[in-house]
Short mmCIF file of C-alpha atoms in Angstrom, two decimals:
data_model
loop_
_atom_site.label_atom_id
_atom_site.label_comp_id
_atom_site.label_asym_id
_atom_site.label_seq_id
_atom_site.Cartn_x
_atom_site.Cartn_y
_atom_site.Cartn_z
CA MET A 28 -103.23 68.39 17.20
CA GLU A 29 -105.83 65.85 18.05
CA ILE A 30 -108.78 68.15 18.19
CA GLU A 31 -108.94 70.17 15.01
CA THR A 32 -111.69 72.72 15.06
CA LYS A 33 -110.70 75.40 12.60
CA LYS A 34 -110.17 74.19 9.08
CA VAL A 35 -110.11 76.63 6.22
CA ILE A 36 -109.64 76.02 2.51
CA LEU A 37 -106.88 78.44 1.66
CA ALA A 38 -106.57 77.69 -2.05
CA VAL A 39 -107.92 75.40 -4.74
CA ILE A 40 -105.72 73.98 -7.49
CA THR A 41 -107.70 72.41 -10.27
CA LEU A 42 -107.23 70.72 -13.61
CA LYS A 43 -110.90 71.19 -14.41
CA PRO A 44 -112.06 74.78 -13.79
CA GLU A 45 -115.67 73.75 -14.37
CA LEU A 46 -115.65 71.73 -11.15
CA VAL A 47 -114.95 74.76 -8.96
CA ALA A 48 -117.38 77.61 -8.46
CA GLY A 49 -117.65 80.56 -6.13
CA GLY A 50 -116.32 80.32 -2.62
CA GLY A 51 -113.79 82.35 -0.72
CA ALA A 52 -110.55 80.66 -1.71
CA PRO A 53 -108.47 81.62 -4.73
CA VAL A 54 -108.52 79.09 -7.56
CA PHE A 55 -105.35 78.15 -9.43
CA ILE A 56 -105.80 76.41 -12.74
CA ALA A 57 -103.09 73.95 -13.67
CA ALA A 58 -102.43 72.54 -17.12
CA ASN A 59 -101.45 69.05 -16.05
CA ARG A 60 -101.12 66.81 -13.03
CA GLU A 61 -97.42 67.57 -12.60
CA GLU A 62 -97.95 71.31 -12.51
CA GLN A 63 -100.89 70.87 -10.18
CA GLU A 64 -98.81 68.92 -7.69
CA LYS A 65 -96.00 71.42 -7.85
CA VAL A 66 -98.26 74.43 -7.31
CA ALA A 67 -100.06 72.62 -4.51
CA PHE A 68 -96.78 71.77 -2.80
CA TYR A 69 -95.47 75.33 -3.08
CA LEU A 70 -98.66 76.81 -1.74
CA SER A 71 -98.82 74.36 1.13
CA ARG A 72 -95.29 75.20 2.24
CA ILE A 73 -95.96 78.93 1.92
CA MET A 74 -99.14 78.70 3.95
CA ASP A 75 -97.88 76.09 6.45
CA ALA A 76 -100.84 74.06 5.39
CA MET A 77 -101.66 70.65 4.03
CA VAL A 78 -102.47 69.43 0.52
CA HIS A 79 -105.61 67.35 0.20
CA ASP A 80 -106.66 65.54 -2.93
CA LEU A 81 -110.33 65.31 -3.83
CA ASP A 82 -109.47 62.63 -6.41
CA ASN A 83 -111.39 64.35 -9.21
CA GLY A 84 -108.67 66.61 -10.52
CA VAL A 85 -109.12 69.14 -7.72
CA MET A 86 -106.66 69.68 -4.88
CA VAL A 87 -107.27 71.91 -1.91
CA ILE A 88 -104.88 73.53 0.53
CA VAL A 89 -106.31 73.33 4.01
CA GLY A 90 -105.01 75.23 7.00
CA HIS A 91 -105.24 73.18 10.19
CA MET B 2 -91.90 63.10 77.29
CA ASP B 3 -89.54 64.19 74.59
CA TYR B 4 -91.33 64.97 71.39
CA HIS B 5 -88.31 66.31 69.56
CA THR B 6 -87.12 62.93 68.32
CA GLY B 7 -90.61 62.32 66.99
CA ILE B 8 -90.67 65.60 65.12
CA VAL B 9 -87.18 65.19 63.69
CA GLY B 10 -87.79 61.55 62.79
CA GLY B 11 -91.07 62.37 61.10
CA LEU B 12 -89.47 65.22 59.23
CA ILE B 13 -86.64 63.06 57.90
CA ALA B 14 -89.05 60.28 56.95
CA GLY B 15 -91.28 62.74 55.10
CA VAL B 16 -88.47 64.33 53.13
CA LEU B 17 -87.04 60.91 52.24
CA ALA B 18 -90.45 59.75 51.07
CA ARG B 19 -90.84 62.88 48.94
CA ILE B 20 -87.42 62.36 47.34
CA ILE B 21 -88.24 58.76 46.55
CA MET B 22 -91.56 59.80 45.04
CA LEU B 23 -89.79 62.44 42.99
CA ARG B 24 -87.65 59.88 41.21
CA LEU B 25 -87.38 60.90 37.61
CA ASP B 26 -88.11 58.59 34.79
CA TYR B 27 -88.05 59.04 31.05
CA ARG B 28 -91.40 60.74 30.68
CA GLN B 29 -91.74 62.21 34.10
CA TYR B 30 -91.85 65.89 34.65
CA PRO B 31 -90.00 67.69 36.35
CA THR B 32 -86.94 67.27 34.27
CA TYR B 33 -85.71 70.66 35.37
CA PRO B 34 -83.23 70.83 38.27
CA HIS B 35 -84.83 73.92 39.75
CA ASP B 36 -88.20 72.24 39.91
CA VAL B 37 -86.61 69.40 41.83
CA ILE B 38 -85.45 71.93 44.43
CA THR B 39 -88.90 73.52 44.56
CA HIS B 40 -90.52 70.17 45.20
CA ILE B 41 -88.04 69.08 47.84
CA ALA B 42 -88.54 72.40 49.63
CA LEU B 43 -92.31 71.96 49.54
CA GLY B 44 -91.85 68.37 50.66
CA PHE B 45 -89.84 69.65 53.64
CA ILE B 46 -92.68 71.99 54.65
CA ALA B 47 -95.21 69.20 54.16
CA SER B 48 -93.27 66.77 56.34
CA LEU B 49 -92.78 69.41 59.03
CA ILE B 50 -96.54 69.91 59.21
CA GLY B 51 -97.09 66.17 59.39
CA ALA B 52 -94.36 65.65 61.98
CA VAL B 53 -95.66 68.22 64.47
CA PHE B 54 -99.26 67.05 64.20
CA ILE B 55 -99.17 64.27 66.83
CA PRO B 56 -96.91 66.10 69.34
CA ALA B 57 -99.22 69.14 69.02
CA LEU B 58 -102.26 66.98 69.77
CA MET B 59 -100.54 65.42 72.78
CA LEU B 60 -99.60 68.80 74.18
CA LYS B 61 -103.24 69.84 73.69
CA GLU B 62 -102.23 72.58 71.27
CA TYR B 63 -105.38 72.24 69.22
CA THR B 64 -104.98 75.53 67.38
CA ALA B 65 -101.74 74.22 65.90
CA VAL B 66 -103.70 71.43 64.30
CA THR B 67 -105.91 73.87 62.41
CA PHE B 68 -102.83 74.95 60.51
CA LEU B 69 -103.16 71.70 58.66
CA ALA B 70 -106.12 73.22 56.84
CA VAL B 71 -103.99 76.16 55.77
CA ALA B 72 -101.37 73.73 54.54
CA ALA B 73 -103.89 71.84 52.43
CA GLU B 74 -104.76 75.09 50.69
CA GLN B 75 -101.05 75.66 50.08
CA PHE B 76 -100.68 72.32 48.37
CA ARG B 77 -103.67 72.88 46.19
CA ASN B 78 -101.62 75.72 44.77
CA VAL B 79 -98.92 73.21 43.86
CA ARG B 80 -101.41 71.67 41.50
CA ASN B 81 -102.23 75.02 39.94
CA MET B 82 -98.54 75.82 39.64
CA GLU B 83 -97.77 72.59 37.82
CA ARG B 84 -100.80 72.92 35.60
CA GLU B 85 -99.91 76.46 34.60
CA THR B 86 -96.28 75.69 33.86
CA LEU B 87 -97.10 72.65 31.80
CA SER B 88 -99.95 74.32 29.93
CA LYS B 89 -97.66 77.18 28.97
CA LEU B 90 -94.93 74.84 27.77
CA GLU B 91 -97.60 72.93 25.88
CA GLU B 92 -97.98 75.78 23.39
CA ASN B 93 -94.51 75.15 22.03
CA GLU B 94 -94.75 71.39 22.05
CA ILE B 95 -94.83 70.03 18.48
CA VAL B 96 -96.73 66.99 19.63
CA PRO B 97 -98.56 68.23 22.74
CA ARG B 98 -99.20 66.16 25.85
CA GLY B 99 -102.87 67.06 25.86
CA ILE B 100 -104.75 68.66 28.75
CA ASP B 101 -105.71 65.33 30.29
CA TYR B 102 -102.09 64.32 30.69
CA VAL B 103 -101.15 67.73 32.12
CA GLU B 104 -104.04 67.54 34.58
CA GLY B 105 -102.98 64.03 35.60
CA ILE B 106 -99.42 65.14 36.29
CA ALA B 107 -100.59 68.19 38.29
CA ARG B 108 -102.92 66.04 40.36
CA THR B 109 -100.12 63.58 41.08
CA PHE B 110 -97.91 66.35 42.42
CA GLU B 111 -100.63 67.53 44.80
CA ALA B 112 -101.38 64.02 45.99
CA ARG B 113 -97.72 63.25 46.62
CA ASN B 114 -97.47 66.19 49.00
CA TYR B 115 -100.39 64.77 50.99
CA LEU B 116 -98.64 61.40 51.02
CA THR B 117 -95.59 63.19 52.41
CA ILE B 118 -97.67 64.75 55.21
CA PHE B 119 -99.20 61.36 55.91
CA THR B 120 -95.80 59.63 56.05
CA ALA B 121 -94.34 62.23 58.40
CA LEU B 122 -97.45 62.09 60.59
CA VAL B 123 -97.50 58.31 60.93
CA VAL B 124 -93.75 57.97 61.45
CA SER B 125 -93.61 60.72 64.10
CA GLY B 126 -96.64 59.16 65.80
CA PHE B 127 -94.94 55.77 65.93
CA ILE B 128 -91.71 57.24 67.28
CA VAL B 129 -93.60 58.94 70.10
CA TRP B 130 -95.75 55.89 70.78
CA LEU B 131 -93.53 52.82 70.26
CA GLY B 132 -90.04 54.06 69.50
CA TRP B 133 -87.55 54.00 66.68
CA ILE B 134 -87.63 50.40 65.63
CA TYR B 135 -91.35 50.20 65.03
CA ALA B 136 -91.31 53.60 63.32
CA THR B 137 -88.64 52.40 60.88
CA ALA B 138 -90.67 49.31 60.09
CA VAL B 139 -93.76 51.43 59.48
CA PHE B 140 -91.76 53.79 57.28
CA VAL B 141 -90.60 50.92 55.09
CA LEU B 142 -94.16 49.63 54.90
CA ILE B 143 -95.44 53.06 53.83
CA LEU B 144 -92.73 53.30 51.17
CA ILE B 145 -93.77 49.95 49.75
CA ILE B 146 -97.41 51.05 49.65
CA VAL B 147 -96.45 54.38 48.09
CA CYS B 148 -94.32 52.70 45.41
CA TYR B 149 -97.23 50.40 44.67
CA LEU B 150 -99.65 53.32 44.44
CA LYS B 151 -97.23 55.23 42.27
CA THR B 152 -97.24 52.67 39.50
CA GLY B 153 -100.71 53.00 38.09
CA LYS B 154 -102.08 51.01 35.20
CA VAL B 155 -100.37 51.22 31.84
CA VAL B 156 -101.76 50.84 28.34
CA GLY B 157 -100.11 47.40 28.11
CA ASP B 158 -102.51 46.18 30.83
CA ILE B 159 -105.62 47.10 28.90
CA ALA B 160 -104.61 46.58 25.30
CA GLU B 161 -102.20 44.79 23.02
CA VAL B 162 -100.10 46.47 20.38
CA VAL B 163 -99.60 44.88 16.97
CA LEU B 164 -97.72 46.06 13.90
CA GLU B 165 -99.96 46.85 10.98
CA GLN B 166 -99.34 47.96 7.42
CA LEU B 167 -100.10 51.54 6.44
CA TYR B 168 -101.60 51.89 2.98
CA PHE B 169 -103.14 54.45 0.69
CA ASP B 170 -106.64 54.14 -0.64
CA GLY B 171 -106.50 56.85 -3.29
CA PRO B 172 -105.31 59.89 -1.36
CA PHE B 173 -106.47 58.45 1.97
CA LEU B 174 -103.93 57.16 4.41
CA LYS B 175 -105.44 54.17 6.16
CA ILE B 176 -104.53 51.46 8.59
CA SER B 177 -106.73 48.37 8.72
CA ASP B 178 -109.81 50.27 7.48
CA ILE B 179 -109.29 53.18 9.86
CA TYR B 180 -109.21 56.47 8.01
CA LEU B 181 -106.27 58.57 9.19
CA MET B 182 -105.93 61.49 6.79
CA ASN B 183 -106.01 62.72 3.22
CA VAL B 184 -102.52 63.28 1.86
CA GLY B 185 -102.61 65.13 -1.45
CA TYR B 186 -98.96 65.43 -2.36
CA PRO B 187 -97.60 62.19 -3.89
CA PRO B 188 -93.97 62.48 -2.68
CA ASP B 189 -95.29 62.83 0.87
CA ARG B 190 -97.30 59.66 0.37
CA GLU B 191 -94.17 57.81 -0.70
CA LYS B 192 -92.28 59.12 2.31
CA ILE B 193 -95.05 58.06 4.66
CA LEU B 194 -95.15 54.56 3.18
CA ALA B 195 -91.37 54.21 3.27
CA GLU B 196 -90.60 55.71 6.66
CA GLY B 197 -93.87 55.76 8.56
CA MET B 198 -94.98 53.21 11.09
CA GLY B 199 -98.46 52.05 11.87
CA VAL B 200 -99.64 50.03 14.81
CA LEU B 201 -103.00 48.82 16.02
CA VAL B 202 -103.79 49.14 19.70
CA LYS B 203 -106.36 46.44 20.38
CA PRO B 204 -108.29 46.78 23.65
CA LYS B 205 -108.42 43.53 25.64
CA ASN B 206 -111.95 44.09 26.87
CA ASP B 207 -114.72 46.69 27.09
CA ASN B 208 -112.94 48.60 29.86
CA GLY B 209 -109.93 48.98 27.61
CA ARG B 210 -112.13 50.08 24.77
CA ALA B 211 -113.69 52.79 26.91
CA ILE B 212 -110.26 54.03 28.00
CA LEU B 213 -108.88 54.19 24.47
CA HIS B 214 -112.04 55.99 23.41
CA ASN B 215 -110.77 58.98 25.39
CA LEU B 216 -109.02 61.58 23.24
CA GLY B 217 -106.73 62.66 26.07
CA GLN B 218 -105.51 59.08 26.48
CA ARG B 219 -104.79 58.79 22.76
CA GLN B 220 -102.94 62.09 22.78
CA ALA B 221 -100.86 60.89 25.73
CA ILE B 222 -99.90 57.77 23.75
CA VAL B 223 -99.02 59.82 20.68
CA HIS B 224 -97.02 62.30 22.77
CA THR B 225 -95.01 59.59 24.51
CA ALA B 226 -94.31 57.80 21.25
CA ALA B 227 -93.18 61.02 19.56
CA ALA B 228 -91.11 62.06 22.59
CA LEU B 229 -89.19 58.78 22.72
CA LEU B 230 -88.88 57.73 19.08
CA GLY B 231 -88.72 61.23 17.68
CA THR B 232 -91.01 62.55 14.99
CA LYS B 233 -90.44 64.05 11.57
CA ARG B 234 -93.31 66.40 12.13
CA GLU B 235 -92.22 69.99 11.73
CA VAL B 236 -93.86 73.36 11.95
CA GLY B 237 -95.70 73.93 8.69
CA GLU B 238 -95.65 70.28 7.70
CA PRO B 239 -98.90 68.90 9.03
CA GLU B 240 -98.65 65.80 6.81
CA PHE B 241 -96.32 64.14 9.26
CA THR B 242 -98.40 64.72 12.37
CA PRO B 243 -98.64 61.51 14.38
CA LEU B 244 -102.26 60.47 14.74
CA ALA B 245 -104.34 58.00 16.72
CA ARG B 246 -107.75 57.26 15.31
CA LYS B 247 -110.40 54.81 16.35
CA ASN B 248 -112.01 52.07 14.31
CA ILE B 249 -115.60 53.00 15.07
CA ASP B 250 -116.81 49.41 14.77
CA THR B 251 -114.28 47.60 16.94
CA GLY B 252 -112.83 50.33 19.14
CA GLU B 253 -109.28 49.52 18.01
CA ILE B 254 -106.93 52.45 17.73
CA GLY B 255 -104.84 52.88 14.61
CA LEU B 256 -101.72 54.86 15.32
CA PHE B 257 -99.58 56.47 12.69
CA ILE B 258 -96.21 58.06 13.34
CA LEU B 259 -93.28 59.10 11.18
CA PRO B 260 -90.52 58.37 13.68
CA LEU B 261 -86.85 59.18 13.57
CA GLU B 262 -86.08 55.71 14.91
CA LYS B 263 -88.10 53.15 13.02
CA ASP B 264 -88.18 50.30 15.46
CA PHE B 265 -91.38 48.42 16.10
CA GLU B 266 -90.26 46.74 19.32
CA CYS B 267 -89.42 50.14 20.82
CA LEU B 268 -92.71 51.64 19.70
CA ARG B 269 -94.60 48.70 21.18
CA LYS B 270 -92.82 49.07 24.52
CA VAL B 271 -93.38 52.83 24.56
CA ILE B 272 -97.10 52.45 23.95
CA GLU B 273 -97.48 49.62 26.42
CA ARG B 274 -95.78 51.64 29.13
CA THR B 275 -97.79 54.81 28.60
CA PRO B 276 -99.78 55.37 31.78
CA VAL B 277 -103.54 55.04 31.72
CA LEU B 278 -104.67 58.53 32.63
CA GLU B 279 -106.89 58.89 35.67
CA SER B 280 -109.28 61.07 33.74
CA ALA B 281 -109.54 58.48 30.97
CA SER B 282 -110.03 55.55 33.30
CA ARG B 283 -113.45 54.05 32.85
CA LYS B 284 -114.86 50.73 33.94
CA PRO B 285 -118.12 49.91 32.18
CA LEU B 286 -117.61 46.24 33.05
CA ASP B 287 -118.04 47.04 36.74
CA SER B 288 -121.69 47.76 36.16
CA LYS B 289 -124.34 45.18 35.46
CA ALA B 290 -125.56 46.99 32.36
CA GLY B 291 -121.99 47.19 31.05
CA ARG B 292 -121.49 43.46 31.50
CA ILE B 293 -124.74 42.63 29.76
CA ALA B 294 -123.87 44.97 26.90
CA ALA B 295 -120.46 43.34 26.56
CA ASP B 296 -121.64 39.94 25.42
#
């Protein structure tokens, strides 16, 4: 747990599609903050992963 | 001269010493009854080897003495055995011990077998040389030394533990300026603030700072805390992973845990009584350069 070497962005949930470009992870566009949080939570539980907030309207799901 | 009493006496002393050294405590492995039997059996063999050593020398059976070398090899395998078992169990540990802790435990088991040989050897020697009464006195003395050796340093000796508020700086979970992790899901943040506990482990001097710098030592602290207070960490919920992170400027460790029992006094005691791992032990203050750098 202490030494985390492999971290992968599994999904991106964004309110502002213009902030996200390219990359390997699927992008989910949410209409509002509430929906964004819900989608992020669902995805994190499905993927056994963690929700991280980039504080600019973009959330990422990261597998640890 | 009758060597049998010496051998039997040494044997009994060795096995007794092994049993005393095997005393279980809350964090001590083995907690499995079958392992206890394994170790007592090995302790029996170890004390037999120790007990026959002096009589063999006195009877000029020098080849017998070379068996001691074979025995040493045998007990090195004890270390491998313990390491393998613990490393395998580690995979299913939600908050792992960390390899440093496992290695420390394995090393202890090997060393305790040598102590058993030593005890049996000395006691049998004294029985042959001076008789029962002196041998008993020496046995008690050895036990006292062994008990003293057994209790190594604990984290409480090198650092103090103080309660500290966890807070969120945007999505960042922090404790006294130490960044712990980014929690994106607001309900998890609320849960962490409501039920989580944060403490600062402040090293007392530069030696303590160097010890807490070691990742294995921090993992051992986290493991002990999670083992005794419980943790809400679950498979697939990495948000609640207990963490220990260093303040890079001061060397203080910020520890975060979401315990089942939220009790600061308990957490403090648990952390203070976590052993300082041999592999983490460092003493920069023992060197001149370290002392100069300290002030």
